[in-house]
PDB file of C-alpha atoms and ligand atoms in Angstrom:
ATOM      1  CA  MET A   1       5.394 -24.629  -8.607  1.00 85.00           C
ATOM      2  CA  LYS A   2       1.885 -25.483  -7.287  1.00 94.00           C
ATOM      3  CA  LEU A   3      -0.748 -23.580  -5.290  1.00 96.00           C
ATOM      4  CA  SER A   4      -1.996 -25.050  -2.058  1.00 97.00           C
ATOM      5  CA  GLU A   5      -5.499 -26.560  -2.440  1.00 96.00           C
ATOM      6  CA  THR A   6      -6.920 -24.457   0.379  1.00 97.00           C
ATOM      7  CA  PRO A   7      -5.919 -20.884   1.312  1.00 98.00           C
ATOM      8  CA  LEU A   8      -3.403 -20.316   4.117  1.00 98.00           C
ATOM      9  CA  ILE A   9      -5.470 -17.203   4.995  1.00 98.00           C
ATOM     10  CA  ASN A  10      -9.016 -17.132   3.704  1.00 98.00           C
ATOM     11  CA  ALA A  11     -11.122 -14.091   2.863  1.00 98.00           C
ATOM     12  CA  ALA A  12     -13.011 -14.007   6.178  1.00 98.00           C
ATOM     13  CA  THR A  13      -9.802 -14.210   8.208  1.00 98.00           C
ATOM     14  CA  LEU A  14      -8.141 -11.521   6.029  1.00 98.00           C
ATOM     15  CA  HIS A  15     -11.169  -9.277   6.521  1.00 98.00           C
ATOM     16  CA  ALA A  16     -11.144  -9.702  10.337  1.00 98.00           C
ATOM     17  CA  GLY A  17      -7.389  -9.059  10.540  1.00 98.00           C
ATOM     18  CA  ILE A  18      -7.665  -5.909   8.446  1.00 98.00           C
ATOM     19  CA  GLN A  19     -10.585  -4.579  10.523  1.00 98.00           C
ATOM     20  CA  SER A  20      -8.521  -5.016  13.654  1.00 98.00           C
ATOM     21  CA  LEU A  21      -5.416  -3.355  12.120  1.00 98.00           C
ATOM     22  CA  ALA A  22      -7.624  -0.497  10.958  1.00 98.00           C
ATOM     23  CA  ALA A  23      -9.012  -0.027  14.470  1.00 98.00           C
ATOM     24  CA  GLU A  24      -5.464   0.118  15.923  1.00 98.00           C
ATOM     25  CA  ILE A  25      -4.285   2.577  13.251  1.00 98.00           C
ATOM     26  CA  SER A  26      -7.371   4.746  13.649  1.00 98.00           C
ATOM     27  CA  ILE A  27      -6.604   5.138  17.354  1.00 98.00           C
ATOM     28  CA  ALA A  28      -2.865   5.722  16.839  1.00 98.00           C
ATOM     29  CA  TYR A  29      -3.518   8.566  14.340  1.00 98.00           C
ATOM     30  CA  SER A  30      -6.747   9.985  15.775  1.00 98.00           C
ATOM     31  CA  ASP A  31      -5.107  13.397  16.428  1.00 97.00           C
ATOM     32  CA  THR A  32      -2.390  13.350  13.756  1.00 98.00           C
ATOM     33  CA  ALA A  33      -2.440  13.922  10.017  1.00 98.00           C
ATOM     34  CA  PHE A  34      -0.372  11.283   8.263  1.00 98.00           C
ATOM     35  CA  ILE A  35       0.757   9.941   4.893  1.00 98.00           C
ATOM     36  CA  MET A  36       0.074   6.349   3.974  1.00 98.00           C
ATOM     37  CA  LEU A  37       3.021   5.220   1.857  1.00 98.00           C
ATOM     38  CA  THR A  38       2.047   2.064   0.008  1.00 98.00           C
ATOM     39  CA  VAL A  39       4.834  -0.162  -1.264  1.00 98.00           C
ATOM     40  CA  LEU A  40       3.894  -1.307  -4.785  1.00 97.00           C
ATOM     41  CA  LYS A  41       2.964  -3.609  -6.226  1.00 96.00           C
ATOM     42  CA  GLY A  42       2.343  -6.208  -3.494  1.00 97.00           C
ATOM     43  CA  ALA A  43       0.639  -4.005  -0.877  1.00 98.00           C
ATOM     44  CA  LEU A  44      -1.880  -2.490  -3.325  1.00 97.00           C
ATOM     45  CA  HIS A  45      -4.790  -4.777  -2.457  1.00 98.00           C
ATOM     46  CA  PHE A  46      -4.093  -4.695   1.324  1.00 98.00           C
ATOM     47  CA  SER A  47      -3.688  -0.900   1.401  1.00 98.00           C
ATOM     48  CA  SER A  48      -6.862  -0.387  -0.584  1.00 98.00           C
ATOM     49  CA  ASP A  49      -8.918  -2.514   1.852  1.00 98.00           C
ATOM     50  CA  LEU A  50      -7.121  -1.126   4.899  1.00 98.00           C
ATOM     51  CA  GLN A  51      -7.705   2.493   3.900  1.00 98.00           C
ATOM     52  CA  ARG A  52     -11.425   1.887   3.470  1.00 98.00           C
ATOM     53  CA  ALA A  53     -11.627   0.267   6.910  1.00 98.00           C
ATOM     54  CA  LEU A  54     -10.078   3.280   8.708  1.00 98.00           C
ATOM     55  CA  ASN A  55     -12.077   5.909  10.532  1.00 98.00           C
ATOM     56  CA  PRO A  56     -13.203   8.223   7.680  1.00 98.00           C
ATOM     57  CA  ALA A  57     -12.566  11.252   9.949  1.00 98.00           C
ATOM     58  CA  LEU A  58      -8.756  10.675   9.877  1.00 98.00           C
ATOM     59  CA  ASP A  59      -6.557  13.182   7.978  1.00 98.00           C
ATOM     60  CA  ILE A  60      -4.800  10.996   5.414  1.00 98.00           C
ATOM     61  CA  THR A  61      -2.915  11.526   2.183  1.00 97.00           C
ATOM     62  CA  SER A  62      -1.628   8.704  -0.050  1.00 97.00           C
ATOM     63  CA  GLU A  63       1.754   8.163  -1.624  1.00 98.00           C
ATOM     64  CA  PHE A  64       3.302   5.187  -3.399  1.00 98.00           C
ATOM     65  CA  ILE A  65       6.770   3.786  -3.764  1.00 98.00           C
ATOM     66  CA  ARG A  66       7.842   0.844  -5.884  1.00 97.00           C
ATOM     67  CA  VAL A  67      10.663  -1.347  -4.815  1.00 92.00           C
ATOM     68  CA  ARG A  68      11.864  -4.569  -6.415  1.00 84.00           C
ATOM     69  CA  SER A  69      13.740  -7.098  -4.350  1.00 73.00           C
ATOM     70  CA  TYR A  70      12.525 -10.512  -5.531  1.00 58.00           C
ATOM     71  CA  GLU A  71      13.040 -12.560  -8.619  1.00 60.00           C
ATOM     72  CA  GLY A  72      11.109 -15.811  -8.415  1.00 58.00           C
ATOM     73  CA  THR A  73      10.982 -16.832  -4.784  1.00 61.00           C
ATOM     74  CA  GLU A  74      14.462 -15.525  -3.880  1.00 63.00           C
ATOM     75  CA  SER A  75      14.861 -12.286  -1.884  1.00 60.00           C
ATOM     76  CA  ASN A  76      17.608 -10.056  -3.181  1.00 59.00           C
ATOM     77  CA  SER A  77      19.580  -7.814  -0.891  1.00 62.00           C
ATOM     78  CA  ARG A  78      19.992  -5.169  -3.599  1.00 69.00           C
ATOM     79  CA  ALA A  79      16.448  -3.839  -3.429  1.00 77.00           C
ATOM     80  CA  GLN A  80      15.986  -1.094  -6.014  1.00 86.00           C
ATOM     81  CA  ILE A  81      13.592   1.848  -5.919  1.00 92.00           C
ATOM     82  CA  LEU A  82      11.756   1.822  -9.242  1.00 93.00           C
ATOM     83  CA  TYR A  83       9.219   4.591  -8.524  1.00 95.00           C
ATOM     84  CA  LYS A  84       9.675   7.438  -6.044  1.00 94.00           C
ATOM     85  CA  PRO A  85       6.868   9.301  -4.255  1.00 95.00           C
ATOM     86  CA  GLU A  86       5.904  12.686  -5.678  1.00 89.00           C
ATOM     87  CA  ASN A  87       5.888  14.719  -2.457  1.00 93.00           C
ATOM     88  CA  SER A  88       8.439  15.228   0.288  1.00 95.00           C
ATOM     89  CA  PHE A  89       8.026  13.569   3.695  1.00 98.00           C
ATOM     90  CA  ALA A  90       9.817  16.380   5.573  1.00 98.00           C
ATOM     91  CA  HIS A  91       8.020  17.117   8.904  1.00 98.00           C
ATOM     92  CA  LYS A  92       5.210  14.644   8.056  1.00 98.00           C
ATOM     93  CA  HIS A  93       4.012  11.564   9.891  1.00 98.00           C
ATOM     94  CA  VAL A  94       4.535   8.577   7.619  1.00 98.00           C
ATOM     95  CA  LEU A  95       2.948   5.119   7.845  1.00 98.00           C
ATOM     96  CA  ILE A  96       4.582   2.634   5.491  1.00 98.00           C
ATOM     97  CA  ILE A  97       2.235  -0.090   4.226  1.00 98.00           C
ATOM     98  CA  GLU A  98       3.862  -3.368   3.143  1.00 98.00           C
ATOM     99  CA  ASP A  99       2.448  -6.727   2.075  1.00 98.00           C
ATOM    100  CA  ILE A 100       5.041  -8.898   3.738  1.00 98.00           C
ATOM    101  CA  LEU A 101       8.128  -8.523   5.935  1.00 97.00           C
ATOM    102  CA  ASP A 102      10.591 -11.220   4.999  1.00 94.00           C
ATOM    103  CA  THR A 103      14.384 -10.657   5.199  1.00 92.00           C
ATOM    104  CA  GLY A 104      13.743  -6.984   5.981  1.00 94.00           C
ATOM    105  CA  HIS A 105      15.853  -5.637   3.057  1.00 92.00           C
ATOM    106  CA  THR A 106      12.935  -3.990   1.280  1.00 94.00           C
ATOM    107  CA  ALA A 107      11.546  -2.447   4.486  1.00 95.00           C
ATOM    108  CA  SER A 108      14.946  -1.001   5.402  1.00 94.00           C
ATOM    109  CA  VAL A 109      15.386   0.506   1.912  1.00 94.00           C
ATOM    110  CA  VAL A 110      11.971   2.172   2.201  1.00 96.00           C
ATOM    111  CA  GLN A 111      12.558   3.302   5.807  1.00 97.00           C
ATOM    112  CA  ASN A 112      15.958   4.812   4.892  1.00 95.00           C
ATOM    113  CA  TYR A 113      14.484   6.622   1.894  1.00 96.00           C
ATOM    114  CA  VAL A 114      11.811   8.176   4.130  1.00 97.00           C
ATOM    115  CA  ALA A 115      14.155   8.834   7.055  1.00 97.00           C
ATOM    116  CA  ASN A 116      16.566  10.795   4.792  1.00 97.00           C
ATOM    117  CA  GLN A 117      13.797  13.363   4.271  1.00 97.00           C
ATOM    118  CA  LYS A 118      13.521  14.088   8.007  1.00 98.00           C
ATOM    119  CA  PRO A 119       9.875  13.174   8.590  1.00 98.00           C
ATOM    120  CA  ALA A 120       8.123  13.851  11.930  1.00 98.00           C
ATOM    121  CA  SER A 121       7.720  10.085  12.480  1.00 98.00           C
ATOM    122  CA  ILE A 122       7.869   6.782  10.628  1.00 98.00           C
ATOM    123  CA  ARG A 123       5.783   3.734  11.491  1.00 98.00           C
ATOM    124  CA  PHE A 124       5.561   0.452   9.679  1.00 98.00           C
ATOM    125  CA  CYS A 125       2.471  -1.644   8.979  1.00 98.00           C
ATOM    126  CA  THR A 126       2.691  -5.072   7.353  1.00 98.00           C
ATOM    127  CA  LEU A 127      -0.067  -7.468   6.470  1.00 98.00           C
ATOM    128  CA  LEU A 128       2.230 -10.540   6.889  1.00 98.00           C
ATOM    129  CA  ASP A 129       5.389 -11.159   8.833  1.00 98.00           C
ATOM    130  CA  LYS A 130       7.788 -14.071   8.357  1.00 97.00           C
ATOM    131  CA  PRO A 131      10.068 -13.436  11.368  1.00 96.00           C
ATOM    132  CA  ASP A 132      12.147 -16.606  10.858  1.00 94.00           C
ATOM    133  CA  ARG A 133      13.549 -15.153   7.642  1.00 93.00           C
ATOM    134  CA  ARG A 134      14.756 -11.851   9.021  1.00 94.00           C
ATOM    135  CA  LEU A 135      18.308 -10.767   8.095  1.00 93.00           C
ATOM    136  CA  VAL A 136      17.970  -7.057   8.716  1.00 93.00           C
ATOM    137  CA  PRO A 137      16.357  -5.985  12.022  1.00 93.00           C
ATOM    138  CA  VAL A 138      13.071  -4.229  11.217  1.00 94.00           C
ATOM    139  CA  HIS A 139      10.343  -3.472  13.755  1.00 91.00           C
ATOM    140  CA  ALA A 140       6.709  -3.531  12.563  1.00 97.00           C
ATOM    141  CA  ASP A 141       4.373  -1.279  14.528  1.00 98.00           C
ATOM    142  CA  PHE A 142       1.290  -2.917  13.129  1.00 98.00           C
ATOM    143  CA  THR A 143       1.238  -6.597  11.976  1.00 98.00           C
ATOM    144  CA  GLY A 144      -1.752  -8.385  10.483  1.00 98.00           C
ATOM    145  CA  PHE A 145      -0.595 -12.053  10.588  1.00 98.00           C
ATOM    146  CA  THR A 146       2.617 -13.787  11.561  1.00 98.00           C
ATOM    147  CA  ILE A 147       3.264 -16.794   9.320  1.00 98.00           C
ATOM    148  CA  ASP A 148       5.834 -19.615   9.039  1.00 97.00           C
ATOM    149  CA  ASP A 149       8.466 -19.630   6.328  1.00 95.00           C
ATOM    150  CA  HIS A 150       6.250 -20.361   3.335  1.00 93.00           C
ATOM    151  CA  PHE A 151       6.292 -18.571  -0.040  1.00 96.00           C
ATOM    152  CA  VAL A 152       2.808 -17.117  -0.283  1.00 98.00           C
ATOM    153  CA  VAL A 153       0.828 -15.616  -3.167  1.00 98.00           C
ATOM    154  CA  GLY A 154      -2.535 -13.935  -3.713  1.00 98.00           C
ATOM    155  CA  TYR A 155      -4.142 -10.754  -2.363  1.00 98.00           C
ATOM    156  CA  GLY A 156      -1.444  -8.688  -4.088  1.00 98.00           C
ATOM    157  CA  LEU A 157       1.447 -11.097  -3.560  1.00 98.00           C
ATOM    158  CA  ASP A 158       2.956 -12.567  -6.679  1.00 96.00           C
ATOM    159  CA  TYR A 159       5.179 -15.256  -8.071  1.00 95.00           C
ATOM    160  CA  ASN A 160       6.836 -13.650 -11.148  1.00 92.00           C
ATOM    161  CA  GLU A 161       3.842 -11.230 -11.392  1.00 94.00           C
ATOM    162  CA  GLN A 162       1.259 -14.010 -11.303  1.00 96.00           C
ATOM    163  CA  TYR A 163      -1.481 -14.667  -8.732  1.00 98.00           C
ATOM    164  CA  ARG A 164      -1.839 -11.093  -7.419  1.00 98.00           C
ATOM    165  CA  HIS A 165      -5.536 -11.128  -8.294  1.00 98.00           C
ATOM    166  CA  LEU A 166      -6.464 -14.052  -6.022  1.00 98.00           C
ATOM    167  CA  PRO A 167      -8.768 -12.855  -3.212  1.00 98.00           C
ATOM    168  CA  GLU A 168      -7.164 -15.139  -0.609  1.00 98.00           C
ATOM    169  CA  ILE A 169      -3.592 -16.022   0.337  1.00 98.00           C
ATOM    170  CA  TYR A 170      -2.209 -19.384  -0.788  1.00 98.00           C
ATOM    171  CA  THR A 171       1.060 -21.193  -0.276  1.00 98.00           C
ATOM    172  CA  LEU A 172       3.167 -21.927  -3.310  1.00 96.00           C
ATOM    173  CA  PHE A 173       5.250 -25.104  -3.132  1.00 92.00           C
TER     174      PHE A 173
HETATM  175  P1  XMP B   5      12.312  -8.608   2.021  1.00 71.23           P
HETATM  176  O1  XMP B   5      13.104  -9.924   1.913  1.00 71.23           O
HETATM  177  O2  XMP B   5      12.982  -7.516   1.322  1.00 71.23           O
HETATM  178  O3  XMP B   5      11.012  -9.001   1.181  1.00 71.23           O
HETATM  179  O4  XMP B   5      11.841  -8.351   3.430  1.00 71.23           O
HETATM  180  C1  XMP B   5       9.951  -8.193   1.154  1.00 71.23           C
HETATM  181  C2  XMP B   5       9.386  -8.148  -0.232  1.00 71.23           C
HETATM  182  O5  XMP B   5       9.593  -9.411  -0.922  1.00 71.23           O
HETATM  183  C3  XMP B   5       8.413  -9.922  -1.429  1.00 71.23           C
HETATM  184  N1  XMP B   5       8.169 -11.153  -0.711  1.00 71.23           N
HETATM  185  C4  XMP B   5       7.232 -12.035  -1.120  1.00 71.23           C
HETATM  186  N2  XMP B   5       6.388 -12.005  -2.134  1.00 71.23           N
HETATM  187  N3  XMP B   5       5.473 -14.079  -1.467  1.00 71.23           N
HETATM  188  C5  XMP B   5       5.513 -13.021  -2.324  1.00 71.23           C
HETATM  189  O6  XMP B   5       4.711 -12.979  -3.254  1.00 71.23           O
HETATM  190  C6  XMP B   5       6.280 -14.202  -0.379  1.00 71.23           C
HETATM  191  O7  XMP B   5       6.213 -15.184   0.370  1.00 71.23           O
HETATM  192  C7  XMP B   5       7.221 -13.109  -0.202  1.00 71.23           C
HETATM  193  N4  XMP B   5       8.173 -12.885   0.733  1.00 71.23           N
HETATM  194  C8  XMP B   5       8.729 -11.683   0.359  1.00 71.23           C
HETATM  195  C9  XMP B   5       7.382  -8.841  -1.178  1.00 71.23           C
HETATM  196  O8  XMP B   5       7.169  -8.154  -2.380  1.00 71.23           O
HETATM  197  C10 XMP B   5       7.948  -7.890  -0.154  1.00 71.23           C
HETATM  198  O9  XMP B   5       7.700  -6.557  -0.456  1.00 71.23           O
HETATM  199 MG1   MG B   6       6.780  -9.361  -5.067  1.00 71.23          MG
END
């Protein structure tokens, strides 16, 4: 496997996309306390930058969930929850933060986990969306970038745990 020579999404473009997502989210939750539920490990970098771009006056708490669905570059329909959030989502407004929406299996596992706790609302924010790959219908309320069907790494996204540290998003081929 080889990295593309130039990024698919460079740092300036990522920054602009995240500022614009943060503006949308800040308006959507201006009157509502909410929980940002970050899906580890891939969304860590995105969530960290997104949270710091939000209006500081918002009422936000942070939770994490870890789900594994991929081995190598193959999605796996048996997504497993490896780490569960500490607090209940009952009666809370929950915004799920994902790195990438691909087949939709991982998103639906996370959404079902949250929905079972009877939250006040669930919304979904993803940095990247690969709509051509969708097998399970999942609606994203906030999307950073829609991309073609490439396997991408960097900015939190990995190939067998490698490349998460890269500051920009590259294609692996
Ligand atoms: P599903 O298929 O469940 O996939 O929607 C979502 C999860 O799979 C990972 N994923 C990727 N990771 N490059 C990656 O590094 C990719 O192109 C890619 N596509 C999917 C990701 O962890 C996401 O949470
Ligand atoms: Mg991954």
